[in-house]
């Protein structure tokens, strides 16, 4: 039997993972092409979950599997923190790729 997603714990995990990755809400808003930051804050509060498209982009950005960004009921957030340690280098890699693309595309 599959467990349901715990939206509150998932929101906490998303907030901490994004923060540990070195990203701000404004960064995520820009990367996901959102017109305002409110959806991101709703994710953090556990009011709603990111769409599959946004979850996919976040997983690539943070170097994690999509499933690792979700917390199921009765799951401890600390179990998923094992994956968070490797995030710090991903913001640097993303920025490097962005600068590289700008130079090559110019």
Tab-separated table of C-alpha atoms in Angstrom:
chain	number	residue	atom	x	y	z
A	1	UNK	CA	0.000	0.000	0.000
A	2	UNK	CA	1.282	3.453	-0.905
A	3	UNK	CA	1.476	6.223	1.660
A	4	UNK	CA	0.054	9.683	1.066
A	5	UNK	CA	2.311	12.688	0.668
A	6	UNK	CA	2.617	14.765	3.834
A	7	UNK	CA	2.247	18.283	2.457
A	8	UNK	CA	3.487	20.056	5.598
A	9	UNK	CA	6.668	17.994	5.899
A	10	UNK	CA	7.217	18.221	2.144
A	11	UNK	CA	6.978	22.015	2.388
A	12	UNK	CA	9.549	22.071	5.173
A	13	UNK	CA	11.844	19.808	3.173
A	14	UNK	CA	11.518	21.953	0.037
A	15	UNK	CA	12.279	25.120	1.993
A	16	UNK	CA	15.356	23.635	3.674
A	17	UNK	CA	16.621	21.945	0.511
A	18	UNK	CA	16.321	25.113	-1.555
A	19	UNK	CA	18.001	27.127	1.212
A	20	UNK	CA	20.859	24.629	1.575
A	21	UNK	CA	21.241	24.687	-2.194
A	22	UNK	CA	21.997	28.393	-1.935
A	23	UNK	CA	18.851	29.542	-3.710
A	24	UNK	CA	16.414	32.231	-2.658
A	25	UNK	CA	12.694	32.346	-3.341
A	26	UNK	CA	13.436	35.013	-5.959
A	27	UNK	CA	15.948	32.673	-7.659
A	28	UNK	CA	13.406	29.853	-7.811
A	29	UNK	CA	10.715	32.229	-9.058
A	30	UNK	CA	12.986	33.331	-11.899
A	31	UNK	CA	14.142	29.808	-12.800
A	32	UNK	CA	10.566	28.482	-12.892
A	33	UNK	CA	9.292	31.561	-14.780
A	34	UNK	CA	6.688	32.341	-12.123
A	35	UNK	CA	5.119	35.799	-12.229
A	36	UNK	CA	5.017	36.023	-8.418
A	37	UNK	CA	6.605	34.178	-5.469
A	38	UNK	CA	3.330	33.232	-3.725
A	39	UNK	CA	3.185	29.646	-5.085
A	40	UNK	CA	6.628	28.963	-3.627
A	41	UNK	CA	5.565	30.245	-0.221
A	42	UNK	CA	2.430	28.059	-0.460
A	43	UNK	CA	4.682	25.031	-1.076
A	44	UNK	CA	6.791	25.936	1.962
A	45	UNK	CA	3.675	26.240	4.166
A	46	UNK	CA	2.341	22.901	2.937
A	47	UNK	CA	-0.790	24.434	1.423
A	48	UNK	CA	-0.144	23.003	-2.051
A	49	UNK	CA	2.445	20.868	-3.798
A	50	UNK	CA	4.532	21.985	-6.771
A	51	UNK	CA	3.273	20.846	-10.151
A	52	UNK	CA	5.032	17.877	-11.706
A	53	UNK	CA	6.774	20.265	-14.115
A	54	UNK	CA	8.082	22.438	-11.287
A	55	UNK	CA	9.040	19.421	-9.200
A	56	UNK	CA	11.011	18.062	-12.164
A	57	UNK	CA	12.923	21.332	-12.642
A	58	UNK	CA	13.629	21.577	-8.903
A	59	UNK	CA	14.931	18.011	-8.854
A	60	UNK	CA	17.338	18.727	-11.712
A	61	UNK	CA	18.382	22.043	-10.200
A	62	UNK	CA	19.090	20.493	-6.802
A	63	UNK	CA	20.558	17.256	-8.156
A	64	UNK	CA	17.966	15.049	-6.478
A	65	UNK	CA	15.301	12.623	-7.607
A	66	UNK	CA	11.771	13.993	-7.601
A	67	UNK	CA	10.751	11.400	-5.004
A	68	UNK	CA	13.445	12.702	-2.650
A	69	UNK	CA	11.742	16.105	-2.606
A	70	UNK	CA	8.514	14.572	-1.290
A	71	UNK	CA	7.869	13.309	2.236
A	72	UNK	CA	5.237	10.647	2.801
A	73	UNK	CA	3.090	10.315	5.898
A	74	UNK	CA	4.879	8.707	8.831
A	75	UNK	CA	8.256	9.367	7.181
A	76	UNK	CA	10.857	11.307	9.099
A	77	UNK	CA	12.358	14.296	7.276
A	78	UNK	CA	15.792	13.341	8.588
A	79	UNK	CA	15.787	10.294	6.294
A	80	UNK	CA	15.741	12.544	3.252
A	81	UNK	CA	18.440	14.833	4.635
A	82	UNK	CA	21.010	12.276	3.514
A	83	UNK	CA	20.538	13.578	-0.022
A	84	UNK	CA	20.753	17.265	0.923
A	85	UNK	CA	24.485	17.237	1.689
A	86	UNK	CA	25.409	17.030	-1.992
A	87	UNK	CA	23.346	20.061	-3.026
A	88	UNK	CA	25.843	22.848	-2.291
A	89	UNK	CA	27.784	22.359	-5.530
A	90	UNK	CA	24.702	22.357	-7.747
A	91	UNK	CA	24.028	26.104	-7.588
A	92	UNK	CA	27.594	26.750	-8.716
A	93	UNK	CA	27.148	24.263	-11.574
A	94	UNK	CA	23.845	25.841	-12.622
A	95	UNK	CA	25.361	29.338	-12.636
A	96	UNK	CA	28.379	28.093	-14.592
A	97	UNK	CA	26.145	26.489	-17.233
A	98	UNK	CA	24.067	29.664	-17.460
A	99	UNK	CA	27.159	31.837	-17.988
A	100	UNK	CA	28.551	29.340	-20.495
A	101	UNK	CA	25.316	29.356	-22.476
A	102	UNK	CA	25.244	33.167	-22.531
A	103	UNK	CA	28.803	33.261	-23.895
A	104	UNK	CA	28.147	30.587	-26.529
A	105	UNK	CA	24.795	32.020	-27.584
A	106	UNK	CA	26.113	35.575	-27.956
